Tab-separated table of C-alpha atoms and ligand atoms in Angstrom:
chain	number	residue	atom	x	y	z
B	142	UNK	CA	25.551	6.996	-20.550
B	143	UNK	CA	26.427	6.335	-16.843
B	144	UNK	CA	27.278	3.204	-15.248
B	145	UNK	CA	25.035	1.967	-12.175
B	146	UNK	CA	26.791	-0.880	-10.166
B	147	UNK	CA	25.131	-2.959	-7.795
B	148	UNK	CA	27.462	-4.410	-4.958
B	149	UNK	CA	27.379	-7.875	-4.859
B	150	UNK	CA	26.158	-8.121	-8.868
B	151	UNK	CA	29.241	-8.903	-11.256
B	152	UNK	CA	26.828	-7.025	-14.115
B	153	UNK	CA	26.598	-3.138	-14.108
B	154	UNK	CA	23.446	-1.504	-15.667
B	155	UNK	CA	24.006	1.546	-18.379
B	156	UNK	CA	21.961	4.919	-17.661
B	157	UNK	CA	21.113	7.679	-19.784
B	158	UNK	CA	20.999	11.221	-17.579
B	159	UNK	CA	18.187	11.422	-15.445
B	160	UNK	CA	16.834	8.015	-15.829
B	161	UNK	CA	15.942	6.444	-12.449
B	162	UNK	CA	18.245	3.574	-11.128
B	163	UNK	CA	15.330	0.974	-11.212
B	164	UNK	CA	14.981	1.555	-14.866
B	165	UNK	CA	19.061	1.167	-14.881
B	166	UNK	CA	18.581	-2.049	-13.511
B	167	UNK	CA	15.392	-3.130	-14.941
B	168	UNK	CA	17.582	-2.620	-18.582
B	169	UNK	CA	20.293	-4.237	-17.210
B	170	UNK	CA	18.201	-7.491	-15.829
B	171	UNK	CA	19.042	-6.456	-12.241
B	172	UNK	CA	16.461	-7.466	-9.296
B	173	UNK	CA	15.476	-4.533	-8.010
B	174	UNK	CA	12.358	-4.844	-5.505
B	175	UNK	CA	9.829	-2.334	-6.146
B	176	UNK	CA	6.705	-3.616	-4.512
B	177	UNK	CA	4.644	-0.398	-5.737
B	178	UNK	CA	5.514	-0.480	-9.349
B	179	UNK	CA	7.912	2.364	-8.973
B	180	UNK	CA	5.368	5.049	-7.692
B	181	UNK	CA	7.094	5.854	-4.974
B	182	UNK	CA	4.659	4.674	-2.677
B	183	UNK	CA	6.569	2.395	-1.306
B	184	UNK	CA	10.258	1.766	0.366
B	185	UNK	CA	10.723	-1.502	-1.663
B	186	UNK	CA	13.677	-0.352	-4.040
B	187	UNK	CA	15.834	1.441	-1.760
B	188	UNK	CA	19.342	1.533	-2.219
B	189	UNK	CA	22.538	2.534	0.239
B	190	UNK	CA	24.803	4.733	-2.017
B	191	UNK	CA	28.464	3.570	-1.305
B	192	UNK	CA	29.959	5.835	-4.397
B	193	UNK	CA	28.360	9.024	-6.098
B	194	UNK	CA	25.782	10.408	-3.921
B	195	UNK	CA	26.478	13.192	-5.575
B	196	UNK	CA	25.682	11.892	-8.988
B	197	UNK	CA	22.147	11.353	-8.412
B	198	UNK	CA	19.166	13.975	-8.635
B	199	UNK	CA	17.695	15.526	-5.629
B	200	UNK	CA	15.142	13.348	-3.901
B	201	UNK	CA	11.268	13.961	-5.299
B	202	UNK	CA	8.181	14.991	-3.148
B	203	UNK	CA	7.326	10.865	-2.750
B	204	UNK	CA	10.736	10.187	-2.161
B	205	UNK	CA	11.127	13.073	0.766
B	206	UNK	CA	8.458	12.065	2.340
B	207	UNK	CA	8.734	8.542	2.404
B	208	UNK	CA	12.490	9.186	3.921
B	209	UNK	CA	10.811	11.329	6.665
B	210	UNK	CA	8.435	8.608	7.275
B	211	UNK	CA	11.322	6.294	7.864
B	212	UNK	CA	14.227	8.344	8.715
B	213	UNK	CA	16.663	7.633	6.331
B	214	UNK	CA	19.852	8.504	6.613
B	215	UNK	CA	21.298	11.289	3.389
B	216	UNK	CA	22.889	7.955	1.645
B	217	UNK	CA	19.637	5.758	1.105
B	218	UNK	CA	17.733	6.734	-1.564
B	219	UNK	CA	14.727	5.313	-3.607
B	220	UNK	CA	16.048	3.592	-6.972
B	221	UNK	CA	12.582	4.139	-8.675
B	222	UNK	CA	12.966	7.800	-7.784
B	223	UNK	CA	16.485	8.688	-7.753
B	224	UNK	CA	17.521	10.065	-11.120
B	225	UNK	CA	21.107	9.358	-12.515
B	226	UNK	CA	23.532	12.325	-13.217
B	227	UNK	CA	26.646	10.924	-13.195
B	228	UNK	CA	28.489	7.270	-12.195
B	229	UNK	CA	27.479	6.011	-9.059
B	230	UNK	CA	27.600	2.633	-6.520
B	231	UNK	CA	24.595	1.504	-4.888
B	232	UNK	CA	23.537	-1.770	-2.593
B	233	UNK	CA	19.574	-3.178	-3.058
B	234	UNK	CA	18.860	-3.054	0.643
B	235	UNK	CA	15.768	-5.065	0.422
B	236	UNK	CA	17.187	-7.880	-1.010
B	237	UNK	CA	17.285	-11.729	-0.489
B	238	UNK	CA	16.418	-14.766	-2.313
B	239	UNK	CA	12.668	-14.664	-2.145
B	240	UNK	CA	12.231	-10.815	-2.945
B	241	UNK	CA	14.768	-12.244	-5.914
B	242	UNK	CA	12.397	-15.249	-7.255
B	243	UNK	CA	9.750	-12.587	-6.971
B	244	UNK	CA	11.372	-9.831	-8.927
B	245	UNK	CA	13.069	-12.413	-11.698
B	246	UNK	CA	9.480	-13.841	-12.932
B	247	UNK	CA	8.079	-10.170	-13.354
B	248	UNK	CA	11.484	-9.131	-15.355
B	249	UNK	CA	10.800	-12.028	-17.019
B	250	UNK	CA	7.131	-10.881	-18.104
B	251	UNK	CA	8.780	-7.317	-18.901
B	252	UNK	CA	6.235	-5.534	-17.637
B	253	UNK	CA	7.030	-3.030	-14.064
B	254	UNK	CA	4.127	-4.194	-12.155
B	255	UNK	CA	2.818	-3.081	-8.563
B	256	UNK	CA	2.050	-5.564	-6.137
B	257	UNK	CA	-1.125	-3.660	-5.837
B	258	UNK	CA	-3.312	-0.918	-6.522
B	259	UNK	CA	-4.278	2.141	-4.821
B	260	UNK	CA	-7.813	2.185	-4.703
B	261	UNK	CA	-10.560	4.661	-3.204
B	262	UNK	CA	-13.044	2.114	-1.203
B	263	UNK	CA	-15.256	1.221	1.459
B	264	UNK	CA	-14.644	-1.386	4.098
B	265	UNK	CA	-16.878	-2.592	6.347
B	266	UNK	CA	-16.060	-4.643	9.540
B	267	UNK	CA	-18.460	-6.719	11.287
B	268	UNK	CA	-18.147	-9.458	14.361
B	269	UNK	CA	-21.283	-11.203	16.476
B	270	UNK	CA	-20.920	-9.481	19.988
B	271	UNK	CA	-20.322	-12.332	22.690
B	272	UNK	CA	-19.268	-15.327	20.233
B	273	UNK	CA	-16.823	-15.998	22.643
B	274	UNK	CA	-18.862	-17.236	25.366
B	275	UNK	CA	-21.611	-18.569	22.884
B	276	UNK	CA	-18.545	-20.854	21.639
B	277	UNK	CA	-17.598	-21.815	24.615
B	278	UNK	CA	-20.713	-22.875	26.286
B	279	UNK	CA	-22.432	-24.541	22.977
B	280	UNK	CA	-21.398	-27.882	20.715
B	281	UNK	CA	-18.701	-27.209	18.542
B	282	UNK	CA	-20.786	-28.415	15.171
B	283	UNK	CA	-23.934	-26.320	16.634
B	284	UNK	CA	-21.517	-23.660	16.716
B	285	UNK	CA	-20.518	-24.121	13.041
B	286	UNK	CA	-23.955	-24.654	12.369
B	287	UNK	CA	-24.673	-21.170	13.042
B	288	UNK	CA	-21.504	-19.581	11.981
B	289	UNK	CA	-22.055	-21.055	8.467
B	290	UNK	CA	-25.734	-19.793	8.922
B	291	UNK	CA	-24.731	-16.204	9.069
B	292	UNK	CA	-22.005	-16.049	6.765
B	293	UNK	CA	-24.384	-17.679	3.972
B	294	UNK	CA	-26.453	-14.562	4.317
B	295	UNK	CA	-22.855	-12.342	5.382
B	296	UNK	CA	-22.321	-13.086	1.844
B	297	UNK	CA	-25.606	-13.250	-0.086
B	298	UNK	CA	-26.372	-9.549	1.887
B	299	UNK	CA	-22.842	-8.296	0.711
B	300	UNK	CA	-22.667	-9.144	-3.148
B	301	UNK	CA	-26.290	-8.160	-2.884
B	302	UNK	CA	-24.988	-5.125	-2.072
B	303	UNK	CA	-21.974	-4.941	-4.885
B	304	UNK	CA	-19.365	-5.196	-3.078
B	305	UNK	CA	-16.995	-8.318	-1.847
B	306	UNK	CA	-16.298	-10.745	1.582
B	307	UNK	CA	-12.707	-9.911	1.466
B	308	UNK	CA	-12.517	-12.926	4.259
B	309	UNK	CA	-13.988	-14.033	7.081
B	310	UNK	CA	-12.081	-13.882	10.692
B	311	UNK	CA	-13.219	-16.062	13.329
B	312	UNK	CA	-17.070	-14.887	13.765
B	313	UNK	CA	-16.021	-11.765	11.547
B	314	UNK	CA	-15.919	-10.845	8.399
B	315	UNK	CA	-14.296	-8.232	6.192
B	316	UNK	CA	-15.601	-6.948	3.162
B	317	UNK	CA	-15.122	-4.630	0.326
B	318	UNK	CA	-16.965	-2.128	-1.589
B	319	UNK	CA	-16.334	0.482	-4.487
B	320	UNK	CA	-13.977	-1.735	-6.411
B	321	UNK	CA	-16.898	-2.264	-9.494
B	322	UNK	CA	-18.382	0.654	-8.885
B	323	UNK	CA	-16.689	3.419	-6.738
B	324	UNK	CA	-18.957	6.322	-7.180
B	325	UNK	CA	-21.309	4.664	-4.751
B	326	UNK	CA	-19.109	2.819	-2.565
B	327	UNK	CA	-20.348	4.295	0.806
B	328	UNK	CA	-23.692	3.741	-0.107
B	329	UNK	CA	-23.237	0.618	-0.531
B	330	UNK	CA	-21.725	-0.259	2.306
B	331	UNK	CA	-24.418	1.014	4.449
B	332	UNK	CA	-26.893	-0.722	2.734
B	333	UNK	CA	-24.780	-3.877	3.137
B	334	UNK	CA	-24.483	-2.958	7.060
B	335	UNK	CA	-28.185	-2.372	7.155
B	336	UNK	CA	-28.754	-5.655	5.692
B	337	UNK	CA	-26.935	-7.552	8.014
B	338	UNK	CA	-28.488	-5.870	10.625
B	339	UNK	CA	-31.793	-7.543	9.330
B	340	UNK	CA	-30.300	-10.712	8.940
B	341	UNK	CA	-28.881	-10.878	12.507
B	342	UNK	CA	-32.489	-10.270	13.657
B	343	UNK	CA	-33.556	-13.219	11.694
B	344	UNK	CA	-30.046	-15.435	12.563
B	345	UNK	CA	-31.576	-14.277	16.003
B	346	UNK	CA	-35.133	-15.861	16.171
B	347	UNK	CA	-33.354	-18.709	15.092
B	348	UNK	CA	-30.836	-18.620	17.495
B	349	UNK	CA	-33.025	-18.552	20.372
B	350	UNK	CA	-35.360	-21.121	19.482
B	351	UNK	CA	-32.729	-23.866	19.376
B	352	UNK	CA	-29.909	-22.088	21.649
B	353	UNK	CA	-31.942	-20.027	23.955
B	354	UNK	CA	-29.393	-17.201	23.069
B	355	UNK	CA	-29.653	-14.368	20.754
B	356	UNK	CA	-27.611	-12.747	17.582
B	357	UNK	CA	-26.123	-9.347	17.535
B	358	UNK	CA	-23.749	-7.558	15.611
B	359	UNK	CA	-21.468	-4.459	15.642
B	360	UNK	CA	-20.427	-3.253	12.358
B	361	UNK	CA	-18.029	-0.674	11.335
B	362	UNK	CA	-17.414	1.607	7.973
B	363	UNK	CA	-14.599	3.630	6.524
B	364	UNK	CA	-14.050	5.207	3.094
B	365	UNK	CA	-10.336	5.680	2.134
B	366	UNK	CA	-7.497	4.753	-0.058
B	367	UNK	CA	-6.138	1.114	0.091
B	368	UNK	CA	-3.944	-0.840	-1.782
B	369	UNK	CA	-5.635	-3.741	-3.676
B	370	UNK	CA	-3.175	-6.292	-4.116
B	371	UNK	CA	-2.325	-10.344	-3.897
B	372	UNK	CA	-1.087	-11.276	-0.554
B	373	UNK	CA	-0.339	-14.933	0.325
B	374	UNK	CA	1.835	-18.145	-0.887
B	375	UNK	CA	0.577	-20.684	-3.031
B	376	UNK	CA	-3.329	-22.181	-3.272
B	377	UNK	CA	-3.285	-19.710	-0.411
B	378	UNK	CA	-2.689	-16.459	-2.343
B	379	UNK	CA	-5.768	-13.946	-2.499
B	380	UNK	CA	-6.727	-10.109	-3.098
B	381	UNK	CA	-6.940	-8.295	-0.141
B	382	UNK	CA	-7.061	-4.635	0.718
B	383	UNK	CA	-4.175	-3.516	2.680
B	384	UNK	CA	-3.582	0.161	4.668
B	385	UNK	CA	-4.441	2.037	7.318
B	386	UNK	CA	-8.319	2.440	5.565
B	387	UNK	CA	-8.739	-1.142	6.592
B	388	UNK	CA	-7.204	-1.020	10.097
B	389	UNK	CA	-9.414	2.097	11.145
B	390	UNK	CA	-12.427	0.420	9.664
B	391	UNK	CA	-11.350	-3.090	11.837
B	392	UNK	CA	-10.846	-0.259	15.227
B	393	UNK	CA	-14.477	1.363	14.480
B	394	UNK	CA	-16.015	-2.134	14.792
B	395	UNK	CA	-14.533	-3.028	17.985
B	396	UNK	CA	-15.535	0.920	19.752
B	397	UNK	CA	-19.312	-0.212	18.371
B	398	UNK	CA	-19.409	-2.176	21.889
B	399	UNK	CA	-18.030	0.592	23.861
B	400	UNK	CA	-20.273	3.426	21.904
B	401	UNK	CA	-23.663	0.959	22.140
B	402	UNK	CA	-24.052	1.402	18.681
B	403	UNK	CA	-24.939	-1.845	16.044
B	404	UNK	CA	-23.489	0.517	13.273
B	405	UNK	CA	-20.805	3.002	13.503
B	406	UNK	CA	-19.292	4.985	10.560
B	407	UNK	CA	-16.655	7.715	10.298
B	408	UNK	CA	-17.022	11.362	9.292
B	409	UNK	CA	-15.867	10.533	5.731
B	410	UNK	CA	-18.904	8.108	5.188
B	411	UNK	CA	-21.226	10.417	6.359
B	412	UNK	CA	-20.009	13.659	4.448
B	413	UNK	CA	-20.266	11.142	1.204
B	414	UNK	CA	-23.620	10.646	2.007
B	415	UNK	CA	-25.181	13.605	3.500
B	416	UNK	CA	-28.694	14.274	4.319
B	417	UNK	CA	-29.384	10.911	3.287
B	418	UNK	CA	-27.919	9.161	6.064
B	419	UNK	CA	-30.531	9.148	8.814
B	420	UNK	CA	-27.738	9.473	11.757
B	421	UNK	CA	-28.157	8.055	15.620
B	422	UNK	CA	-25.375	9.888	17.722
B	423	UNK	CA	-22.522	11.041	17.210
B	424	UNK	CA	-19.557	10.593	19.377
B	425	UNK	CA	-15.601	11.786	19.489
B	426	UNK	CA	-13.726	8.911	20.792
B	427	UNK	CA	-10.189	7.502	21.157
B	428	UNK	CA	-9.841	4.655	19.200
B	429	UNK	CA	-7.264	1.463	20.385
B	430	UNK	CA	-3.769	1.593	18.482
B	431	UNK	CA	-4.683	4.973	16.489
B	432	UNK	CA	-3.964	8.976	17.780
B	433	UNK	CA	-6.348	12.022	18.045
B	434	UNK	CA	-9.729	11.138	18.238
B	435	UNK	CA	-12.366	9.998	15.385
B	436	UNK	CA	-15.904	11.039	15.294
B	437	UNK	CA	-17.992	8.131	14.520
B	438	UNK	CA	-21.603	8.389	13.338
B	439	UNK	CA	-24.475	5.792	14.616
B	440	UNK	CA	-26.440	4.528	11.587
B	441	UNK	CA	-30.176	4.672	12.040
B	442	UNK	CA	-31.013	3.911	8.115
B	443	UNK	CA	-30.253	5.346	4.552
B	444	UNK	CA	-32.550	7.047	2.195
B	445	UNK	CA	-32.466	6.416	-1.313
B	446	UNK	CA	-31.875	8.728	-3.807
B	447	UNK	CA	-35.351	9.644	-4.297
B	448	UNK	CA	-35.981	10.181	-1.018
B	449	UNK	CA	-37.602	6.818	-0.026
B	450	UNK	CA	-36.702	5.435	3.314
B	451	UNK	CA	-34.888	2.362	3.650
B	452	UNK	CA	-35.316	-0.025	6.723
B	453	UNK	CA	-33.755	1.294	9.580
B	454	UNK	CA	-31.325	-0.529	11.682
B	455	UNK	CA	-33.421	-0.897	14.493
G	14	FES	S1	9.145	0.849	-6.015
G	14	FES	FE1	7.904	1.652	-4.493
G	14	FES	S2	8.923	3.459	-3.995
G	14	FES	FE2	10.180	2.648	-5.497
């Protein structure tokens, strides 16, 4: 067995050869962050290695890459990835009291736990174009009024679709699909993005009857891997999805204005779906905070699986 120190810890954790140093310190009751469940798909448990760099295995595929990512220097090294080989010295460099509380109450459950999950899904984006200026020129409870309106049938339109409001932004909303049932998470979502392009139309008519001003949406879809987890403090803790999945899906939305499109998705929706998505145009565009351009597909309507059409989106 080797001995794993922690600076600033009076205890030291025992390792067998070529365990990792989280497991060291999980043994030893040591907080050790590790805000991916030790996947390496994370940076939570790194360490600074004051004594024995040499003592530790080389660094694995997750591990290199992540210390690409964010150039780390030769001496900091993941703890749920590092292997021990011989004696060695290390500092937690995320470390304070509240990553402490945090990691303390899961050491006490026993299990390693990641905050999250990596899941394969679909999220869809959608805001009401001009709900600025209908905000600003209408009665704040008319306003609500409508808002709650729409995101009764936001919602109703969504779970009717399988998938989840993830939460509702201002006059947006975020939602989620594939998490019940991934196979058909794209599909989904473009149903659900079809259906609130009906239900604008009708959140329209109703809009101009008693506002004199109309309803219209943008919506935007993406299919990738995010992680699932509980973000939050408190009554105010929820599941979200969080990665770059979400923000794409968040940056398609917004070019839906520039592109004069009501539904945009991305080139990984429509290869999921094929033939059956009856496509509008198809643009390359730069898209705000992101590099290289993404080629973004206009919905026009889906067909179902046995061939029959469903309502377009115009
Ligand atoms: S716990 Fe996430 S990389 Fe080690």
């Amino acid at each position: 067995m080797f001995s794993v120190r922690f600076q600033g810890d009076p205890r030291t954790a025992r390792a067998g050869a070529g365990e990792t140093i989280l497991a060291a310190a999980r043994a030893a009751g040591i907080p050790l962050t590790h805000s991916c469940g030790g996947t390496g798909a994370c940076s939570t448990c790194r360490v600074l290695v004051v004594e024995g760099a040499g003592s530790l295995g080389p660094p694995t595929p997750q591990e290199a890459a992540m210390a690409r990512l964010l150039r780390f220097p030769e001496n900091v090294r993941l703890g749920c990835q590092a292997r021990v080989l011989g004696d060695v010295e290390v500092r937690a460099l995320v470390r304070d009291e509240a990553d402490e509380s945090l990691v303390e109450s899961e050491l006490a459950s026993g299990a390693v736990r990641a905050a999250g999950e990596l899941r394969r899904v679909a999220i869809l984006f959608s805001d009401v174009r001009g709900f600025t200026a209908f905000s600003e020129q209408h009665a704040p409870y008319d306003v609500i009024h409508l808002l709650n309106r729409w995101y009764a049938r936001v919602t109703a339109v969504v779970h009717a679709c399988g998938g989840r409001v993830d939460n509702f932004i201002g006059d947006g909303v975020m939602a989620v699909f594939g998490e019940a049932s991934p196979e058909s998470a794209c599909e989904d979502a473009v149903r659900a993005a079809l259906g609130l392009s009906a239900a604008a139309r009708e959140v329209s008519a109703y809009a101009c009857e008693l506002f004199g001003t109309g309803w219209r949406i943008g919506v935007g879809i993406h299919w990738g891997d995010a992680v699932l987890g509980a973000v939050g403090a408190g009554e105010r803790r929820r599941i979200t999805a969080i990665g770059d999945t979400v923000n794409l899906a968040a940056r398609i939305e917004a070019a839906t204005r520039n592109v004069d499109a009501e539904i945009l998705v991305t080139r990984e929706v429509r290869r999921e779906l094929g033939a059956r998505l009856r496509a509008g145009k198809t643009v390359s565009i730069h898209l705000k905070g992101k590099t290289g351009e993404y080629e973004l597909t206009e919905v026009l309507g889906l067909d179902d699986a046995g061939g029959d059409r469903e309502a377009g989106a115009r």
